Tab-separated table of C-alpha atoms and ligand atoms in Angstrom:
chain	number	residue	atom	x	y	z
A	1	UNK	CA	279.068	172.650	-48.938
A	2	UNK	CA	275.899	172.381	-51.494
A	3	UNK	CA	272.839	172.925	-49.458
A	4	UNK	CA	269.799	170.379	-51.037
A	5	UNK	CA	267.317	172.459	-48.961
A	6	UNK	CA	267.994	175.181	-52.088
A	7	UNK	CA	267.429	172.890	-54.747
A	8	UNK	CA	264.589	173.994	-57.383
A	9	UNK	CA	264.051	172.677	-60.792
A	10	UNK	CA	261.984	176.471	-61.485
A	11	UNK	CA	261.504	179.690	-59.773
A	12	UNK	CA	258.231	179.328	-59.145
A	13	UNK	CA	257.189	176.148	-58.654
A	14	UNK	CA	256.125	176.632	-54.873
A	15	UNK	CA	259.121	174.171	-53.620
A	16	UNK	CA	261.743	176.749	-53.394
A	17	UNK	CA	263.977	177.405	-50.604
A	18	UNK	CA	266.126	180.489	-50.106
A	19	UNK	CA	269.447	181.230	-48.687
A	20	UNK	CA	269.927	185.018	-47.744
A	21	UNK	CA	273.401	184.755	-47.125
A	22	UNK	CA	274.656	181.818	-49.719
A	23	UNK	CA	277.869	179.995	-50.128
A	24	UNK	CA	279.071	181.572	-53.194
A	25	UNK	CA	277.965	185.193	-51.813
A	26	UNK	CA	281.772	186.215	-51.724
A	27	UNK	CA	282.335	184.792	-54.995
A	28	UNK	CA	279.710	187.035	-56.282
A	29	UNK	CA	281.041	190.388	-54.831
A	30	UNK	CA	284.006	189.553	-56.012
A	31	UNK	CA	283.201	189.470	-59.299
A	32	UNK	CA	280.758	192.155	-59.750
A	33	UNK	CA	283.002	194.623	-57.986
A	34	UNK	CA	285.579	193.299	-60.468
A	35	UNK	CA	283.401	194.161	-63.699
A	36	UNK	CA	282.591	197.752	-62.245
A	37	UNK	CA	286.249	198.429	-62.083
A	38	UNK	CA	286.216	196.998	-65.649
A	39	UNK	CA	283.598	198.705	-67.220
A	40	UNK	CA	285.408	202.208	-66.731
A	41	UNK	CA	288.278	200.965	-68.689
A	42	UNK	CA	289.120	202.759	-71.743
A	43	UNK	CA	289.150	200.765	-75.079
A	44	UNK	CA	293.052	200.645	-75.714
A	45	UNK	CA	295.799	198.892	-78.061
A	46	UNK	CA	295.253	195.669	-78.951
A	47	UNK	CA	291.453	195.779	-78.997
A	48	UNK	CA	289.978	195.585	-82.582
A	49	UNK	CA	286.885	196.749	-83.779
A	50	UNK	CA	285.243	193.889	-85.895
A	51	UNK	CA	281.865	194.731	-86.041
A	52	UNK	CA	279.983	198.147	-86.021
A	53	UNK	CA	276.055	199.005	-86.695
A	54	UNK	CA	274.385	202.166	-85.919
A	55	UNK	CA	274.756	202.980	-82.143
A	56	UNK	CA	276.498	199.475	-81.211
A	57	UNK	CA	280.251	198.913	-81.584
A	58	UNK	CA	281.961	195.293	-80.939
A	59	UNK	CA	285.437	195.386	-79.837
A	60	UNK	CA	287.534	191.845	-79.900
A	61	UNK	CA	291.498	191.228	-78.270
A	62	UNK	CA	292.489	188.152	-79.889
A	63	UNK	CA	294.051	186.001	-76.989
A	64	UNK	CA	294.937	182.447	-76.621
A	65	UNK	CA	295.460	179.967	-73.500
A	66	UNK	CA	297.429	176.283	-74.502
A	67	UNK	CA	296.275	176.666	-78.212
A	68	UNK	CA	292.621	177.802	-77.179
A	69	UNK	CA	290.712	180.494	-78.289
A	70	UNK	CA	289.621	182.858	-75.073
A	71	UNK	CA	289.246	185.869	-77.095
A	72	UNK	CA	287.590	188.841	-74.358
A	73	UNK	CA	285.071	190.340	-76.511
A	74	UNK	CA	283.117	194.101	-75.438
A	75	UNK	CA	280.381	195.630	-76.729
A	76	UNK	CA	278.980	198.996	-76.446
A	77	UNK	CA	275.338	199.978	-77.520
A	78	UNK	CA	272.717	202.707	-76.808
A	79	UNK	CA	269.418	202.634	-77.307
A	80	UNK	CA	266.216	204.538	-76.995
A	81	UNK	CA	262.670	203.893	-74.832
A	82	UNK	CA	264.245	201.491	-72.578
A	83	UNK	CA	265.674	201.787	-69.124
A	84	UNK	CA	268.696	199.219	-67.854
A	85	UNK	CA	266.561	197.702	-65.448
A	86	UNK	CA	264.322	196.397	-67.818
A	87	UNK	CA	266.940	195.451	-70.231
A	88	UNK	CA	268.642	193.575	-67.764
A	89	UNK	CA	265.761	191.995	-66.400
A	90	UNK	CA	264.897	190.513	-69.401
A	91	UNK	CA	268.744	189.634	-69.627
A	92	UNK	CA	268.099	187.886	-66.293
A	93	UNK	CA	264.645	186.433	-66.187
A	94	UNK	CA	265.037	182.528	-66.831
A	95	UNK	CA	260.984	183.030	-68.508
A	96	UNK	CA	262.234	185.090	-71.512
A	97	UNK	CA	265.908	183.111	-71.919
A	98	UNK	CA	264.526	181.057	-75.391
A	99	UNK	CA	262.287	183.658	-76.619
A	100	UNK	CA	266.154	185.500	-77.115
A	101	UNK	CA	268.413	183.482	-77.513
A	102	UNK	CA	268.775	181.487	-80.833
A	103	UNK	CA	271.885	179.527	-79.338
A	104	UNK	CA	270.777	177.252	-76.753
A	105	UNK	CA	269.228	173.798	-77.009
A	106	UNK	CA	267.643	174.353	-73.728
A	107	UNK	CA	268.259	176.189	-70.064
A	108	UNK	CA	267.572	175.327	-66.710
A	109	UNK	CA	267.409	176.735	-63.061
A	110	UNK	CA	268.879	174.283	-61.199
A	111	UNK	CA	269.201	175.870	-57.657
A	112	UNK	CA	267.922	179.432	-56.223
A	113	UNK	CA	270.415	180.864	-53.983
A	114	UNK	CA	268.583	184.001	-53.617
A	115	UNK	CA	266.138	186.232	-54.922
A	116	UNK	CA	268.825	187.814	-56.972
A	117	UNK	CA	270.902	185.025	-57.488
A	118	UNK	CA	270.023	181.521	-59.369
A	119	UNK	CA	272.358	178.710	-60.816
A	120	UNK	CA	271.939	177.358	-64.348
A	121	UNK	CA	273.342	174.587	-66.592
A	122	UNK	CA	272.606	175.125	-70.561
A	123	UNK	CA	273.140	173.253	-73.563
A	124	UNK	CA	274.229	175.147	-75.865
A	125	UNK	CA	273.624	174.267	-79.845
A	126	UNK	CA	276.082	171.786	-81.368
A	127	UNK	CA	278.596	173.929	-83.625
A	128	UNK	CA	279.969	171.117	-86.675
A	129	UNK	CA	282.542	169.875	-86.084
A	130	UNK	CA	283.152	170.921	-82.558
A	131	UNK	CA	281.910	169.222	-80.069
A	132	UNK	CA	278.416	170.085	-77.958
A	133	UNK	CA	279.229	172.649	-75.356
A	134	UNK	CA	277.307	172.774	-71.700
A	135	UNK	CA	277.635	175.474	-69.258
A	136	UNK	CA	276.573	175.850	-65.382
A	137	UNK	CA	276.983	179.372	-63.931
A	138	UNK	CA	275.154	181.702	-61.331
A	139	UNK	CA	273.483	184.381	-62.400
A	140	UNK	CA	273.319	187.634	-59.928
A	141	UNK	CA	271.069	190.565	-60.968
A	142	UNK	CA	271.849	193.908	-59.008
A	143	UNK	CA	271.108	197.519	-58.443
A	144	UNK	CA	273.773	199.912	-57.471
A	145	UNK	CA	272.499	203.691	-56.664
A	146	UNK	CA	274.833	206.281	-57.790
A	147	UNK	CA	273.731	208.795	-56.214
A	148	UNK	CA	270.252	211.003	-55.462
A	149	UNK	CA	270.087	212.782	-58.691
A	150	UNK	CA	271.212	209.672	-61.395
A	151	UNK	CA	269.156	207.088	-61.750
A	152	UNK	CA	270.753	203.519	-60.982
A	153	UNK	CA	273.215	201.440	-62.859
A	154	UNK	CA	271.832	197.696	-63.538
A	155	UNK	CA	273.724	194.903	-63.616
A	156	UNK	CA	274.223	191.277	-64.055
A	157	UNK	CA	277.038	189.000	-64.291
A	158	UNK	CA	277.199	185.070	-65.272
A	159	UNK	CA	280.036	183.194	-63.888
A	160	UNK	CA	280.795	179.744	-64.277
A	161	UNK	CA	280.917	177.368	-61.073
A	162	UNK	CA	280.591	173.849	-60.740
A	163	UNK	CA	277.382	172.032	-59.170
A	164	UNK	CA	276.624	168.548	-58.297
A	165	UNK	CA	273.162	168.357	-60.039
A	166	UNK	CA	274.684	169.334	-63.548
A	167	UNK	CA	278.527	166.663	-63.733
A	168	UNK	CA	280.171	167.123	-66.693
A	169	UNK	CA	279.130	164.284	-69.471
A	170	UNK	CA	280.906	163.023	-71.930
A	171	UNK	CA	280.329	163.902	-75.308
A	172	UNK	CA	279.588	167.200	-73.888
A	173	UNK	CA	282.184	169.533	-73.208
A	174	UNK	CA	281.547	172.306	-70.099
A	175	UNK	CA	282.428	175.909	-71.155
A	176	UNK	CA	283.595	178.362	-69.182
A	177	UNK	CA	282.122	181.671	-69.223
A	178	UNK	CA	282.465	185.415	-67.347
A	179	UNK	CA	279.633	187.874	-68.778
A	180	UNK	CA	278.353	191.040	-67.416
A	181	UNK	CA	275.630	193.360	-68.586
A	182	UNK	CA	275.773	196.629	-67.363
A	183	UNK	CA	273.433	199.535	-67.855
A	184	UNK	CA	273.082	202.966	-67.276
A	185	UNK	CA	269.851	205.012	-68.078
A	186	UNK	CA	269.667	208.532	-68.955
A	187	UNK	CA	266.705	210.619	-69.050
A	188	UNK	CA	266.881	213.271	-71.391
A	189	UNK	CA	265.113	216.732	-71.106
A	190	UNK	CA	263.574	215.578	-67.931
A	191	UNK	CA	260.324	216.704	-67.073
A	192	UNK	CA	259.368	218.509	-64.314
A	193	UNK	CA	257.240	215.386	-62.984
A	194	UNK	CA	258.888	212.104	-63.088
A	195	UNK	CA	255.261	210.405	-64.078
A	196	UNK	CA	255.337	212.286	-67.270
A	197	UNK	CA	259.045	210.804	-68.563
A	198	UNK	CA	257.937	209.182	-71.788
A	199	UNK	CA	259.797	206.196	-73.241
A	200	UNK	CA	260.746	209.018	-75.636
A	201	UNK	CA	262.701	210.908	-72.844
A	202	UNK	CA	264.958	207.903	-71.773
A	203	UNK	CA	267.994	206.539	-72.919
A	204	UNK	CA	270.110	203.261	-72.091
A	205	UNK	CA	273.894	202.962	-72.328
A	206	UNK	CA	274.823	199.028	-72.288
A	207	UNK	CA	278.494	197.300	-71.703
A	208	UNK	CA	278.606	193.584	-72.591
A	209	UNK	CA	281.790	191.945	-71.775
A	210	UNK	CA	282.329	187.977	-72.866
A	211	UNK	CA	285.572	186.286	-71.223
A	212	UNK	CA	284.531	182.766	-72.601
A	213	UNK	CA	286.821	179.448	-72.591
A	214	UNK	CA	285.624	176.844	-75.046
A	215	UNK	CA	286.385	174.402	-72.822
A	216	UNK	CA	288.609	171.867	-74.922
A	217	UNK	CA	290.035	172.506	-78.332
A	218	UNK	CA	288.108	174.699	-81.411
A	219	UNK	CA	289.823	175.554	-84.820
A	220	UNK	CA	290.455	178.955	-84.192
A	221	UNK	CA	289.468	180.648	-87.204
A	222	UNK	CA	286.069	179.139	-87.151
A	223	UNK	CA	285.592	179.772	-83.615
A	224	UNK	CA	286.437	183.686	-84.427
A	225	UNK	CA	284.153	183.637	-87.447
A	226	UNK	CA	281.383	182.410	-85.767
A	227	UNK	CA	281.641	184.565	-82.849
A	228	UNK	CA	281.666	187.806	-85.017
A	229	UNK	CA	278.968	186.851	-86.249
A	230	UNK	CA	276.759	186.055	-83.394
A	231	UNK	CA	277.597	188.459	-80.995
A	232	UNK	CA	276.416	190.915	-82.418
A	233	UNK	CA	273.435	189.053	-83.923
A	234	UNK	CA	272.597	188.269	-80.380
A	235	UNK	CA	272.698	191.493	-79.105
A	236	UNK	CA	270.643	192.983	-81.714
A	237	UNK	CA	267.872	190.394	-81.252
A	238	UNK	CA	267.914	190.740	-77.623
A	239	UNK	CA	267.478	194.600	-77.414
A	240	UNK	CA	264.833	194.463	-80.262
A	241	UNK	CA	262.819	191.928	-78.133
A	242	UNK	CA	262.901	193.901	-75.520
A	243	UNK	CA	262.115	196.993	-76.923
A	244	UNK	CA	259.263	195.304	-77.970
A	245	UNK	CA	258.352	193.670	-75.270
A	246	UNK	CA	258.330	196.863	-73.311
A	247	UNK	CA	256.834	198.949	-75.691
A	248	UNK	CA	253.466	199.440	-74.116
A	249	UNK	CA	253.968	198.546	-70.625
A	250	UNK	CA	254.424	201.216	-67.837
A	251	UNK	CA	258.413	202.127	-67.143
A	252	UNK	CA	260.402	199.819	-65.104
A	253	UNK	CA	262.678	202.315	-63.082
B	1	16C	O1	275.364	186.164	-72.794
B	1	16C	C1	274.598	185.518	-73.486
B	1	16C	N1	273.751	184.622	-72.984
B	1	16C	C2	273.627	184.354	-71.581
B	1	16C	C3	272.400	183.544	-71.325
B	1	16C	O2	272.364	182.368	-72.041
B	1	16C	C4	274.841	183.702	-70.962
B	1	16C	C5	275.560	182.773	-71.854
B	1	16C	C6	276.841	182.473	-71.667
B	1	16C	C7	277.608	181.565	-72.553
B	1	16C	C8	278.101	182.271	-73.783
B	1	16C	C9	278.951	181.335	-74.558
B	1	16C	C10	278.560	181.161	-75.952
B	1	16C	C11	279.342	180.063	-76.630
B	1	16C	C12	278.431	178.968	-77.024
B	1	16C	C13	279.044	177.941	-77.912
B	1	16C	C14	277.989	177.372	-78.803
B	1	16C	C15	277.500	178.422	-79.741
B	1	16C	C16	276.488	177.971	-80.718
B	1	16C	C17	276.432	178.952	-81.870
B	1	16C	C18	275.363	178.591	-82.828
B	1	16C	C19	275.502	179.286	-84.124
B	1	16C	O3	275.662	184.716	-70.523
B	1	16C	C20	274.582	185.709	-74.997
B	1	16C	C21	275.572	184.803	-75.601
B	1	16C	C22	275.716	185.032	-77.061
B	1	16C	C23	276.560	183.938	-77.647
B	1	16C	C24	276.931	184.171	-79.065
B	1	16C	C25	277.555	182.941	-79.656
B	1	16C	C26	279.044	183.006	-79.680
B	1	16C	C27	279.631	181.888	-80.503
B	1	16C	C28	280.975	181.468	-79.993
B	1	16C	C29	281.704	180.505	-80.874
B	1	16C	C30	281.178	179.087	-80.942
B	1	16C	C31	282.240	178.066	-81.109
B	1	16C	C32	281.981	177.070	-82.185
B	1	16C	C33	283.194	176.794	-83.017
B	1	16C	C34	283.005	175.923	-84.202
């Protein structure tokens, strides 16, 4: 049952109400315990490289459902002077979504589940000659401690549900989407004294998987051709901004 009391239009605009223990809560373990079974899995036959710059590598398995597109696409990347819980903070944080992403008309928080956990419907930019695609999906950010010595893995998934503030309107056609981000930081030659790791001493190792259904009918090839192209675009301008953003603020551990 959809709870109104947990209905925000933002974050922050002093009329938000939270649920500790929410309705899709199960729905959310679920899924993030199925991505960290994921992530460990080994890059194997029928994966194809189709895109490769410096430290990142983008890995494609051409699949199809009924005549659609749902390629899975991966993509592995590791970068320097940032740790995963800033990168996927910034991957999180509704404030910085359109100062990144170069693919959406507009996004909106449309309910608050809890603190780590927030619903939103996008529109994303009209592709010629397919039709305009929306998407509504929670978005859980999350911690998990390995252990004393490593420093945490990051994560966040966005999975598609349904919600009765965003119906699905003709022309527009509701995507589907399963993404995770999940990052691992390494410091290297640590110093004695964590306060003096330097932005030089730390590393971040990033997973992005993309299981994304189109919703309705896209000519294939153009629907591959624009994906390799923007994946990878995206994920360069993403970690850029937030190297940049990050740059001369204090470490986020
Ligand atoms: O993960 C990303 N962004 C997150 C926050 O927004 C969130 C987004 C999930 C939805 C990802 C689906 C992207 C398909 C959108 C279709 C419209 C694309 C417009 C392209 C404009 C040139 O998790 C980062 C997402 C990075 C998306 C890259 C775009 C992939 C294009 C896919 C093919 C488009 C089909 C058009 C066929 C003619």
């Amino acid at each position: 049952k959809i709870n109104d009391a947990a209905v925000v239009s933002t974050p922050n605009d002093g009329n938000t109400s939270v649920n500790r223990k929410h309705r899709l809560a199960y729905d959310v373990e679920r899924v993030v315990q199925e991505h960290l079974t994921y992530v460990r899995e080994e890059i194997s036959d029928g994966w194809d490289l189709i895109h490769q710059e410096g430290e990142m590598k983008v890995y494609r398995r051409e699949v199809e459902e009924n005549g659609i597109v749902v390629d899975p696409l991966k993509i592995f990347h590791s970068m320097k002077g940032v740790t995963g819980h800033e990168i996927c903070q910034y991957f999180w944080d509704y404030q910085y979504r359109m100062e990144w992403e170069t693919t959406l008309d507009s996004t909106k928080i449309i309910e608050v589940l809890d603190p780590d956990t927030v619903i939103f419907f996008q529109m994303h930019k009209r592709v010629w000659p397919a039709a305009q695609r929306d998407s509504c999906f929670w978005s859980h950010i999350r911690c998990i401690s390995n252990s004393e010595e490593d420093q945490p893995t990051w994560l966040v998934v966005n999975y598609t549900t349904p919600h009765h503030l965003a119906p699905i309107k003709s022309p527009h056609v509701r995507l589907v989407a399963n993404v995770a981000l999940i990052c691992e930081t390494i410091i290297n030659e640590p110093p004695l004294n964590i306060q003096d790791i330097k932005r030089e001493n730390i590393e971040c190792k990033l997973t992005y998987v993309a299981f994304v259904n189109p919703g309705g009918w896209v000519p294939s090839a153009a629907l591959r051709s624009v994906a390799k192209r923007e994946y990878p675009r995206f994920l360069k301008r993403f970690t850029s901004y937030v190297l940049e953003q990050t740059r001369d603020k204090p470490i986020l551990f």
